[in-house]
mmCIF file of C-alpha atoms in Angstrom:
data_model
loop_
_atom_site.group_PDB
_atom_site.id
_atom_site.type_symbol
_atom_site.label_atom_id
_atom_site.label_comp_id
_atom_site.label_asym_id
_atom_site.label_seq_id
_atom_site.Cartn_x
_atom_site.Cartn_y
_atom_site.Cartn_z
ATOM 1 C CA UNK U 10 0.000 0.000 0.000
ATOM 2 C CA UNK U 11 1.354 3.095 -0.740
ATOM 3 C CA UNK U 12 1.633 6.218 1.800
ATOM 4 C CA UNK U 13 2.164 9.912 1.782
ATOM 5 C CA UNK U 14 3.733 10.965 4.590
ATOM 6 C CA UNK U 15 4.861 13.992 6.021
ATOM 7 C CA UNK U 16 7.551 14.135 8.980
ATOM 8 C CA UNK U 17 7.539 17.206 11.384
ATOM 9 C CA UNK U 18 10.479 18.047 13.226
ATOM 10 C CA UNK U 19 8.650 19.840 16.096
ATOM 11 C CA UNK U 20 11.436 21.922 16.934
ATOM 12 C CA UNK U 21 12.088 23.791 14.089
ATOM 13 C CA UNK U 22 12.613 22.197 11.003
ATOM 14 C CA UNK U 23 10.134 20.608 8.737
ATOM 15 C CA UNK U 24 10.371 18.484 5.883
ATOM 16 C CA UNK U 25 8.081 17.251 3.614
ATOM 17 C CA UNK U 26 9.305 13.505 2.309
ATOM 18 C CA UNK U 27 7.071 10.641 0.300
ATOM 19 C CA UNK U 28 7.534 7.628 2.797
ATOM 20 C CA UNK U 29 6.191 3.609 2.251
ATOM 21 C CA UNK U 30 8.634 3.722 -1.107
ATOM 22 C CA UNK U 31 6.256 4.101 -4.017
ATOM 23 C CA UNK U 32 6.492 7.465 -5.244
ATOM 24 C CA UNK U 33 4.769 9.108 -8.322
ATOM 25 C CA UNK U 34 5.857 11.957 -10.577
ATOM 26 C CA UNK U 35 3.721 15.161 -10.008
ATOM 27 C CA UNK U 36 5.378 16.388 -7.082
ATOM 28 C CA UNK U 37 3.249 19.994 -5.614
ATOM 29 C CA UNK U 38 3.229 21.074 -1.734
ATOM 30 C CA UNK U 39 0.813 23.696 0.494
ATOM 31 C CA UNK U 40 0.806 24.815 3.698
ATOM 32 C CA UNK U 41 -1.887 24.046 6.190
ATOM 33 C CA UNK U 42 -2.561 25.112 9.497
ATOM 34 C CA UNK U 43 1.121 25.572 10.000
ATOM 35 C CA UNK U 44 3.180 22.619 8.725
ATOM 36 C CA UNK U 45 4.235 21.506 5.125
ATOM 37 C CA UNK U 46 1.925 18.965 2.936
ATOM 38 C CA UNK U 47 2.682 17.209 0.155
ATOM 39 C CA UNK U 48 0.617 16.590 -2.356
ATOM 40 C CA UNK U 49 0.492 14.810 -5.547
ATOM 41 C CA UNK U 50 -1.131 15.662 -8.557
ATOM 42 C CA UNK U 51 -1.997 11.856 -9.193
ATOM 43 C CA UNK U 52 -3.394 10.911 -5.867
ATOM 44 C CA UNK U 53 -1.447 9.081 -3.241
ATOM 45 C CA UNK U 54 -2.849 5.573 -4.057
ATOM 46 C CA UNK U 55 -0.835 4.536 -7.417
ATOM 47 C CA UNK U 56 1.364 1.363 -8.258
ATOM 48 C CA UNK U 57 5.247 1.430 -8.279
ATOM 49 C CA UNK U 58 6.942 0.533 -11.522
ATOM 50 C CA UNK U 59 9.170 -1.967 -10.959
ATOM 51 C CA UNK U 60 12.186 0.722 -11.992
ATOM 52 C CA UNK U 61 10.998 3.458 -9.379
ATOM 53 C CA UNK U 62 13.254 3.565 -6.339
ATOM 54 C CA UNK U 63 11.871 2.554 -2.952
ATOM 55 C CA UNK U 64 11.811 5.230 0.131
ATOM 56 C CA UNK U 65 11.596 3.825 3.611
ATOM 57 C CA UNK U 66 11.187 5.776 6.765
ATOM 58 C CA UNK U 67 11.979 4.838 10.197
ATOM 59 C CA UNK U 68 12.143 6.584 13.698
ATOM 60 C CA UNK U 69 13.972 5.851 16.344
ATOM 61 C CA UNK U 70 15.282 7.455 19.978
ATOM 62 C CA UNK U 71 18.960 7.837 19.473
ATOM 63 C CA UNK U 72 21.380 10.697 21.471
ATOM 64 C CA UNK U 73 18.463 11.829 23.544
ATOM 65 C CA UNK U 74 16.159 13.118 20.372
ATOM 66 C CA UNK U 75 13.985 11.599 17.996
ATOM 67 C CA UNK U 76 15.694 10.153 15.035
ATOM 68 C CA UNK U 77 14.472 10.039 11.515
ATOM 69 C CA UNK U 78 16.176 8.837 8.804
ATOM 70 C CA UNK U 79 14.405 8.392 5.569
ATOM 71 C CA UNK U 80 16.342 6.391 2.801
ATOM 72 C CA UNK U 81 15.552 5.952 -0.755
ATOM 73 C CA UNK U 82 17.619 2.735 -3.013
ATOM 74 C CA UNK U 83 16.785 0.661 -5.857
ATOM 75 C CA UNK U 84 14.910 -2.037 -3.687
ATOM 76 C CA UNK U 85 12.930 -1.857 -0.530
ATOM 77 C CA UNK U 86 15.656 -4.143 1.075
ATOM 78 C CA UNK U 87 18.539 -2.014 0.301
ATOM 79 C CA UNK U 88 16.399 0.367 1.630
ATOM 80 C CA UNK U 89 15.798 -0.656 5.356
ATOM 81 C CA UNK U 90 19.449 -2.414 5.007
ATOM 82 C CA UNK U 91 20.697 1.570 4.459
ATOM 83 C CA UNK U 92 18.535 2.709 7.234
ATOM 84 C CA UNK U 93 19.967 0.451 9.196
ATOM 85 C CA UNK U 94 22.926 1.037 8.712
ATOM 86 C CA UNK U 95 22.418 4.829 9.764
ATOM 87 C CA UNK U 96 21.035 4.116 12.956
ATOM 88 C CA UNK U 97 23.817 1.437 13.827
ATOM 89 C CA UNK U 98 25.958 4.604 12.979
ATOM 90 C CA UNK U 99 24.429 7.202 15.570
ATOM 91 C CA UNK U 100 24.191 4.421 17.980
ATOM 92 C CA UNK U 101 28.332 3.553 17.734
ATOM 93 C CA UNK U 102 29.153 7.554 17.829
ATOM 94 C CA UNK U 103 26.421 8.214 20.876
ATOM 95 C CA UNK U 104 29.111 5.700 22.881
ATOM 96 C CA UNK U 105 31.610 7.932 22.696
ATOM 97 C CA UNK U 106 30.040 10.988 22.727
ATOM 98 C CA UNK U 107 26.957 10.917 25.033
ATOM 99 C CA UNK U 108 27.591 12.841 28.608
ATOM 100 C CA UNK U 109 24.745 10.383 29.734
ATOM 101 C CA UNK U 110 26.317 7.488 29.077
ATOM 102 C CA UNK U 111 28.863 6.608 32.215
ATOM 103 C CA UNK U 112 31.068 4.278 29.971
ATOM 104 C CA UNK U 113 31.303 6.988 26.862
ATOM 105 C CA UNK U 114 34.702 8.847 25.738
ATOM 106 C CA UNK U 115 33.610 12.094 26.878
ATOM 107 C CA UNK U 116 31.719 11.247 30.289
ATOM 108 C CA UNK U 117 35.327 9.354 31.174
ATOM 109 C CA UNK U 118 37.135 13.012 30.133
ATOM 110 C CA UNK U 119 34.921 14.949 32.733
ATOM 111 C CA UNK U 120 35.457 12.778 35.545
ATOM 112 C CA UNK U 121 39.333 12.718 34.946
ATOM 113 C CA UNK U 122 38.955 16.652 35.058
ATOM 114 C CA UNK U 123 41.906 18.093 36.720
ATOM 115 C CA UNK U 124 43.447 14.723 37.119
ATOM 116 C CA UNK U 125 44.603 12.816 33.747
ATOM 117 C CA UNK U 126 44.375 12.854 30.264
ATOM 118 C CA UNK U 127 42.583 10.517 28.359
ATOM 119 C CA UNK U 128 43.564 8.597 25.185
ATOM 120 C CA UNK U 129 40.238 9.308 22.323
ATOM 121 C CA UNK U 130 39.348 7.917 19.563
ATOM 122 C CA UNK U 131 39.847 9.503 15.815
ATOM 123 C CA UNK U 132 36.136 10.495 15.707
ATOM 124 C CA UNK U 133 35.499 12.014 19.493
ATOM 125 C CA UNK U 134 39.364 13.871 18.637
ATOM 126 C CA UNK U 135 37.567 15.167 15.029
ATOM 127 C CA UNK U 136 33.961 16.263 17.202
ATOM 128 C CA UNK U 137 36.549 18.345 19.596
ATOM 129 C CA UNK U 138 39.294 19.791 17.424
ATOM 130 C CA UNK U 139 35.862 20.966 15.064
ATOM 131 C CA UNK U 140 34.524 22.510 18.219
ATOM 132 C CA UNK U 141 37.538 24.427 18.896
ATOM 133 C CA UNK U 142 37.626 25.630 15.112
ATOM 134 C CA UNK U 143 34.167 26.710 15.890
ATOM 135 C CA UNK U 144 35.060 28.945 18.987
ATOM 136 C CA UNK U 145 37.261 30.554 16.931
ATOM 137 C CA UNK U 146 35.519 31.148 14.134
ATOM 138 C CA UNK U 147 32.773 32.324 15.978
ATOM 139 C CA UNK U 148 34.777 34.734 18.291
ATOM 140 C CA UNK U 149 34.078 32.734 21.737
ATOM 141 C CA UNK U 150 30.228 32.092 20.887
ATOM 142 C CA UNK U 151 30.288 28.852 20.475
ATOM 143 C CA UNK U 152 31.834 27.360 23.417
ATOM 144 C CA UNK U 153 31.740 23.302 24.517
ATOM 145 C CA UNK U 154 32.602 24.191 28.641
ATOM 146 C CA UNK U 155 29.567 26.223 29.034
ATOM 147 C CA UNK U 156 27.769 23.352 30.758
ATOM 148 C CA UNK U 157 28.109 24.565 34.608
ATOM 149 C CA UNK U 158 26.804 27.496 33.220
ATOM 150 C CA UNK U 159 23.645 26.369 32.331
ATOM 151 C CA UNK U 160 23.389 24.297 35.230
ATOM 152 C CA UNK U 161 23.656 27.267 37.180
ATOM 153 C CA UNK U 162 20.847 28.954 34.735
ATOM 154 C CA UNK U 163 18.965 25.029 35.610
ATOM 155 C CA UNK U 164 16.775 26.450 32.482
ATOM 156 C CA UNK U 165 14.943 23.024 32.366
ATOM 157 C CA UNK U 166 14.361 22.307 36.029
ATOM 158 C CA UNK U 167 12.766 25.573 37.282
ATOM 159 C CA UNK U 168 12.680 29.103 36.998
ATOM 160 C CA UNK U 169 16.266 30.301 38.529
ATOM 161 C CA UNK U 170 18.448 33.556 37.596
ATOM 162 C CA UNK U 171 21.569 32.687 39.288
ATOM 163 C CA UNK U 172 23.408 35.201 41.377
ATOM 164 C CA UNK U 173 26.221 37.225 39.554
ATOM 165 C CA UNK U 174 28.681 35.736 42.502
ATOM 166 C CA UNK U 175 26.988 31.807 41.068
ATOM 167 C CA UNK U 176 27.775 32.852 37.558
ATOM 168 C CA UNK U 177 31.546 34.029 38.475
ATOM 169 C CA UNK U 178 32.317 31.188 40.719
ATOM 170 C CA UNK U 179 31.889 28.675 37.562
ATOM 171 C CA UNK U 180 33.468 30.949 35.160
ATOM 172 C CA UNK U 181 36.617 29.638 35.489
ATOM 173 C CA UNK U 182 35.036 25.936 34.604
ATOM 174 C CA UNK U 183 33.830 27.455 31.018
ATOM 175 C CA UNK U 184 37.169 28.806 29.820
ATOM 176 C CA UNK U 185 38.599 27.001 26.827
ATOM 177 C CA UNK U 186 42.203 27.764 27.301
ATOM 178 C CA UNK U 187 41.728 25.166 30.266
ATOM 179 C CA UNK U 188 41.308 22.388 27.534
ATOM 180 C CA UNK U 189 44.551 20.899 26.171
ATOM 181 C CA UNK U 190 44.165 18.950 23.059
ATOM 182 C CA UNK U 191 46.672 17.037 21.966
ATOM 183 C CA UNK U 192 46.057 16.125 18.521
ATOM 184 C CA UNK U 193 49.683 14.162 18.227
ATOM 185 C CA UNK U 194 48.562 11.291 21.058
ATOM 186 C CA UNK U 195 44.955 12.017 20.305
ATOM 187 C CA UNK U 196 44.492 12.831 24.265
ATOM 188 C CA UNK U 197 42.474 15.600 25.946
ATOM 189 C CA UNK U 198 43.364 17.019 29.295
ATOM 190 C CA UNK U 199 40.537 19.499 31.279
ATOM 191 C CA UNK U 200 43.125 21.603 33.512
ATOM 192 C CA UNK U 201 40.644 22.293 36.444
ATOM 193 C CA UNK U 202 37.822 20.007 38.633
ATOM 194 C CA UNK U 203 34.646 20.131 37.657
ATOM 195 C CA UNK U 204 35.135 21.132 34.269
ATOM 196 C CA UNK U 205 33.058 19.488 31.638
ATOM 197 C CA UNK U 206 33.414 18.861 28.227
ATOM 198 C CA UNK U 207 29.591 18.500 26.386
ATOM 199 C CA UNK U 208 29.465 18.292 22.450
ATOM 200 C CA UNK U 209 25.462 18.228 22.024
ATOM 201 C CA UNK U 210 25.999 21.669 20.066
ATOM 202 C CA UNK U 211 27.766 19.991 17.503
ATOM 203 C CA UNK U 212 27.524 16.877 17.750
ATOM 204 C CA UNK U 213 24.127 15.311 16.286
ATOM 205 C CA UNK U 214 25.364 17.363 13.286
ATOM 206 C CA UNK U 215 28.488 15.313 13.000
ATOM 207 C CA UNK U 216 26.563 12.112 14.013
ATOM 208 C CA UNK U 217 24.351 12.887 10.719
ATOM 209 C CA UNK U 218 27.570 13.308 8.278
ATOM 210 C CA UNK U 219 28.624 9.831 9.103
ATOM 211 C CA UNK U 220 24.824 8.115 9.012
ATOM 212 C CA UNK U 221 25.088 9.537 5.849
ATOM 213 C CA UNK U 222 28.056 7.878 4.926
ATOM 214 C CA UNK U 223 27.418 4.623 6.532
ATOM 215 C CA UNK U 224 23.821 5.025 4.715
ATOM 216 C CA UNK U 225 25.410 5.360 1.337
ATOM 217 C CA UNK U 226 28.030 2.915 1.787
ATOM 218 C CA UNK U 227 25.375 0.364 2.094
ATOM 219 C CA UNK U 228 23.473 1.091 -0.657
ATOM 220 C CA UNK U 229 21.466 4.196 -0.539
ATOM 221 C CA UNK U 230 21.102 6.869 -3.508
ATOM 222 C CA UNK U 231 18.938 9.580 -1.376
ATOM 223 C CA UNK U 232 17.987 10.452 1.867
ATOM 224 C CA UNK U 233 17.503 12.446 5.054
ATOM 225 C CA UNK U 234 19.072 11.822 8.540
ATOM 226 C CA UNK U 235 17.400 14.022 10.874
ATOM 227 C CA UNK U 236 17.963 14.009 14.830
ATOM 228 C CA UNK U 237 15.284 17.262 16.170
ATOM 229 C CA UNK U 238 16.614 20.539 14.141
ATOM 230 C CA UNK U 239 19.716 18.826 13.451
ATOM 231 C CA UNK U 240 19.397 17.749 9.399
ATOM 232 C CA UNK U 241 21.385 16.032 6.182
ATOM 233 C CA UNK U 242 20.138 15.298 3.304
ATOM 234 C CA UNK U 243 21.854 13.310 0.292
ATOM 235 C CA UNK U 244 20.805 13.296 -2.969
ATOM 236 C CA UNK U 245 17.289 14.145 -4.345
ATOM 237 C CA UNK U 246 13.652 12.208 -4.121
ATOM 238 C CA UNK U 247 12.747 10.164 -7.112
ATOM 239 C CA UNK U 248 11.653 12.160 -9.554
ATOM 240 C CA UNK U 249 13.929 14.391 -9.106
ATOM 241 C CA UNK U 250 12.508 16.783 -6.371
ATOM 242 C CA UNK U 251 15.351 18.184 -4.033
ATOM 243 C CA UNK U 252 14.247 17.893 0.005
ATOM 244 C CA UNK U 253 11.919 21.173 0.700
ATOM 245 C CA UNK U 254 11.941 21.957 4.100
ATOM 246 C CA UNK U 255 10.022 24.950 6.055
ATOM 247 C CA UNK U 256 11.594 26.658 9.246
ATOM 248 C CA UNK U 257 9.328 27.268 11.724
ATOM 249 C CA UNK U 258 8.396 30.159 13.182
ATOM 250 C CA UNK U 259 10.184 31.400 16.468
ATOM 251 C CA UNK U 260 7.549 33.320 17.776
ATOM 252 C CA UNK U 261 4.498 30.679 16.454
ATOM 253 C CA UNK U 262 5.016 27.056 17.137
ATOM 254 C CA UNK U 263 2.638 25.926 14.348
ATOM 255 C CA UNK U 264 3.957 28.546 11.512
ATOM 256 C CA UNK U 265 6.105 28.577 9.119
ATOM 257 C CA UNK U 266 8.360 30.836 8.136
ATOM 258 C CA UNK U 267 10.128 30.445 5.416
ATOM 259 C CA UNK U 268 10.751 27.540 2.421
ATOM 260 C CA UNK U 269 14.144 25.800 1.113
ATOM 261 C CA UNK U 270 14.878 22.901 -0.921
ATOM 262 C CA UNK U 271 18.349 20.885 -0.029
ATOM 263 C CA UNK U 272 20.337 18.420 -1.781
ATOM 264 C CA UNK U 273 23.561 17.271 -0.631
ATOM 265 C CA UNK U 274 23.026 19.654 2.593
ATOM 266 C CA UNK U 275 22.655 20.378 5.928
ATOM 267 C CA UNK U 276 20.363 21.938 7.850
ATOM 268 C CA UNK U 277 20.009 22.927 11.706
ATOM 269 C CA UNK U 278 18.287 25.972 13.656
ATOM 270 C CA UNK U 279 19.264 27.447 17.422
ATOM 271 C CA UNK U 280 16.355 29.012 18.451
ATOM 272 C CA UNK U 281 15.489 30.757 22.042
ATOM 273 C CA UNK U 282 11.520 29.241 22.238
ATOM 274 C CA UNK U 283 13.446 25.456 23.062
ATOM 275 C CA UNK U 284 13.640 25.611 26.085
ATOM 276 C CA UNK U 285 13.110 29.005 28.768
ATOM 277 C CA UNK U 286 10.954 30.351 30.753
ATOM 278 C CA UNK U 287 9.609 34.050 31.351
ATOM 279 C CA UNK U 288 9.763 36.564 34.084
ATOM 280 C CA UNK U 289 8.109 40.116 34.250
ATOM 281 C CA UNK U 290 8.713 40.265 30.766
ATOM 282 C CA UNK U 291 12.058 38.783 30.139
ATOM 283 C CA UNK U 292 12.620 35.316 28.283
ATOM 284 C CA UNK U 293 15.663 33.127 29.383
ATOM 285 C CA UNK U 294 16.702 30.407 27.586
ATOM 286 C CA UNK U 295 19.199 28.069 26.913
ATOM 287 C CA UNK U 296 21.455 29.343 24.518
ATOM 288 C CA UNK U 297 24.136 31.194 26.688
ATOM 289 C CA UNK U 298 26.604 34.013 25.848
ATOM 290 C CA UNK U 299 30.204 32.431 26.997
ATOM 291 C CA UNK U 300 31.399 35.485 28.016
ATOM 292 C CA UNK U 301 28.765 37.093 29.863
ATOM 293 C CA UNK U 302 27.408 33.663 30.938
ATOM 294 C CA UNK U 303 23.690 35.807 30.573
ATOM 295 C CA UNK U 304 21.207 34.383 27.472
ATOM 296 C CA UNK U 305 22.041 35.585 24.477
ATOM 297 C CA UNK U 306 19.419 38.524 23.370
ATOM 298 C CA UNK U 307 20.607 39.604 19.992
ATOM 299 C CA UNK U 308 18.658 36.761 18.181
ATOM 300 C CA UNK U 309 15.241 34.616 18.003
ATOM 301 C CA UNK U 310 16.524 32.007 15.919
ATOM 302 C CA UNK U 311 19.475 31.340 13.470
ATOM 303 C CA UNK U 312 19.188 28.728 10.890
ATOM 304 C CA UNK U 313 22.137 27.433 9.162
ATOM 305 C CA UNK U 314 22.527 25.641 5.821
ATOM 306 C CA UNK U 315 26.167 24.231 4.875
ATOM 307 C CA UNK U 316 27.754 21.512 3.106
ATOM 308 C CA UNK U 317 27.683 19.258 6.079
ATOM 309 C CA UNK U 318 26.168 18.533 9.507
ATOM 310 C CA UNK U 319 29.050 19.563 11.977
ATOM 311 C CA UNK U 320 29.367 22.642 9.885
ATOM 312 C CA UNK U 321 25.669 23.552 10.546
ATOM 313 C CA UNK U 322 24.986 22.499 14.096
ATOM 314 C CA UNK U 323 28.216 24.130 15.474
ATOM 315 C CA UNK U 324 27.616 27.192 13.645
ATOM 316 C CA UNK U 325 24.219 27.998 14.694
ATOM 317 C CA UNK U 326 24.927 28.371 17.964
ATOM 318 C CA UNK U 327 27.895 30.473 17.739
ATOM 319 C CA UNK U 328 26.224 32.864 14.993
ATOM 320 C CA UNK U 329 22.786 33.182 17.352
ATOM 321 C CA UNK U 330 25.358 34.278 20.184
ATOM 322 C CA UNK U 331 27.729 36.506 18.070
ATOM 323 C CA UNK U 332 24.198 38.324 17.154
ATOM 324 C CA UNK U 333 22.968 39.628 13.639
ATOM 325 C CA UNK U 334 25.378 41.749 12.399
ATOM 326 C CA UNK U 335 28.531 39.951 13.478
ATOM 327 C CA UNK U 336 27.217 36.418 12.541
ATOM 328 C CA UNK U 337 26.313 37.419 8.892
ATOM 329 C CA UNK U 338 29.313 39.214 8.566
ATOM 330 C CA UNK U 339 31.191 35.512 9.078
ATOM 331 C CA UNK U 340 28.585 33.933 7.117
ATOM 332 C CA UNK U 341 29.994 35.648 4.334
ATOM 333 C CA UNK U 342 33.157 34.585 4.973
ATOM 334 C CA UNK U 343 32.579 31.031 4.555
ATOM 335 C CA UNK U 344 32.176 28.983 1.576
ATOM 336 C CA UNK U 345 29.283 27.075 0.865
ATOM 337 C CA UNK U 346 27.458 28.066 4.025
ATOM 338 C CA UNK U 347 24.406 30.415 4.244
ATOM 339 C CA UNK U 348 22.110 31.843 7.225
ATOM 340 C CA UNK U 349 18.610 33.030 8.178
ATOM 341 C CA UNK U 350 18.397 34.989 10.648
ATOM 342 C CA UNK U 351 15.328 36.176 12.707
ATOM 343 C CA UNK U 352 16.611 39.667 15.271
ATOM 344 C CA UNK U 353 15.397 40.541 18.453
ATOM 345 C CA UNK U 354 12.970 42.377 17.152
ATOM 346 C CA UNK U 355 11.425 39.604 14.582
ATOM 347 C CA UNK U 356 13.358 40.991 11.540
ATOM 348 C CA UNK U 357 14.067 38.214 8.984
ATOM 349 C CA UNK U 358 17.956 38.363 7.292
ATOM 350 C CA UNK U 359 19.043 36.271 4.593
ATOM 351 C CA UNK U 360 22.983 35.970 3.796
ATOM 352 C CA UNK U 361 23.539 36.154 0.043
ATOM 353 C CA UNK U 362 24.249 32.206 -0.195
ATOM 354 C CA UNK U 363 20.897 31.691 0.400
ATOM 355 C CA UNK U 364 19.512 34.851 -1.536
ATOM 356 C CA UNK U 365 17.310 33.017 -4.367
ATOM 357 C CA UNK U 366 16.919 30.129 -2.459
ATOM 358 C CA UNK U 367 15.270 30.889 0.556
ATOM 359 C CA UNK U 368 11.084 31.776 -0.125
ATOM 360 C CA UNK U 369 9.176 33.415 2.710
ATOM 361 C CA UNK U 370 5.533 32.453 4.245
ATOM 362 C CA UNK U 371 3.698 35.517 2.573
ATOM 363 C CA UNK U 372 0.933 34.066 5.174
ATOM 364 C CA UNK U 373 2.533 35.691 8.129
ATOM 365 C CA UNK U 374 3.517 38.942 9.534
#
């Protein structure tokens, strides 16, 4: 039986897919009460020619976040077998990477804080020499010590403003020059106790590069690996259609704000409406400012499209912290990568990589 599916990443992404593997040519999509549809001009009940490619879809709970990973191949068993194959992928790097995970690379480098270094392997070194890359590109706004920061903030547990003397007594915890990486013996040494090292800001994007990878090598010709707001695609739907995804809103859960098509892309969003709370007035969220260890108030959201996952999810961050007119600025620095960009005060900016590409929601205001 075929189906027509639609998969919503709730936190800010969308993308419209065909799922079940029988797809028809006659591709159109709408917007309705706030989230993509697909459509096709032929109905959604039609048979597959034995030469159409197959898409499968399957969900999963990996690294803390709903996985999806849709995967399009010649047969329906290559299909699932590529799928597969992704999630074995995520599951391998969330071993290493996971702070949640007592046995994992990186939960064994925060309790040897201030003690030893410890030995990595070649992909948890690649996750933290990008990282570093990323602080600097991004002038100190991306930062991968910030966690007893936010603990301080406890964001998710209740609504706390921590005391400036709080703040300053971890500061010391969040500074980078504190982490030694030596890339020669592929060890990493954090200088001080109670330091922590945490790569969820970059690393679900890195996590999708090699699903991708591990989804091609066994078979696939097209797909999407996405973990939340955290995308990749790889190739195009059959037919021909690139990946169109909507970004959501900041302001309105259900709306979307603007339109892109991907192929060979990533995708990812930092946004301030994932997780804060309010008081008299004042939103605080999540997404701190390293340096002044307050939430970072230039932005609403920052999505990022780039060539690859890690590129995207680490930059997001960083850019929604630098703030509008600095993040652009490096946005049009870097190759292949492109930005939208909603302000403090809901004004939408689109870097010129993206100029052409990028189609707002003439539904909203």
């Amino acid at each position: 039986m075929k189906l027509c599916d639609l998969l919503s990443v709730k936190r800010s992404l969308f993308v419209i897919f065909v799922g079940g593997g029988e797809v028809e040519m006659g591709y159109r999509f709408a917007v309705m009460s706030g989230i993509f549809l697909l459509l096709f001009s032929s109905g959604c009940a039609t048979t597959r020619s034995e030469s159409a490619p197959v898409v499968v879809k399957r969900t999963q709970m990996q690294m803390g976040t709903l996985v999806t990973i849709t995967s399009v191949a010649s047969d329906r068993r290559r299909a699932q077998d590529a799928a597969s194959a992704g999630f074995q992928e995520i599951h391998r790097l969330e071993e290493l990477l996971s702070t949640w995970i007592a046995t994992s690379e990186l939960s064994q480098v925060n309790a040897a804080a201030g003690r030893d270094a410890v030995m990595l392997s070649r992909d948890t070194m690649k996750v933290l020499e990008a990282s570093l890359e990323m602080a600097r590109l991004t002038e100190g706004g991306f930062n991968i010590l910030v966690g007893p920061a936010v603990e301080a903030w406890s964001v998710l547990d209740r609504q706390h403003i921590p005391s400036d003397a709080v703040l300053q007594a971890v500061r010391p915890l969040t500074e980078l020059r504190s982490l030694h990486l030596n890339v020669a013996e592929r060890t990493v040494y954090l200088a001080k106790p109670g330091m922590r090292v945490d790569v969820g800001g970059i690393g679900k994007g890195f996590a999708a590069d090699m699903a991708v990878a591990a989804m091609q090598a066994a078979g696939a010709t097209a797909g999407v690996v996405a973990l939340s707001g955290d995308i990749r695609t790889f190739g195009r739907l059959p037919g021909g259609m690139k990946f169109p995804f909507g970004v959501r809103h900041p302001r309105h859960e259900e709306v979307v704000l603007a339109f892109i098509e991907l192929q060979d892309e990533a995708i990812s969003t930092a946004g301030d409406y994932e997780r804060y709370f309010e008081l008299d007035g004042v939103r605080y969220h999540h997404i701190l400012d390293p340096i002044t260890l307050q939430p970072a108030r230039d932005c609403q959201s920052v999505t990022v499209v780039a060539r690859d996952g890690l590129t995207a999810d680490g930059l997001d961050t960083g850019i929604f912290v630098m703030g509008r007119e600095r993040g652009l600025a490096l946005v049009e620095r870097l190759p292949g990568v492109g930005a939208v960009i909603v302000d403090r005060d809901g004004k939408v900016w689109v870097s010129s990589y993206l100029k052409g590409r990028v189609r707002m929601n003439d539904g909203i205001e």
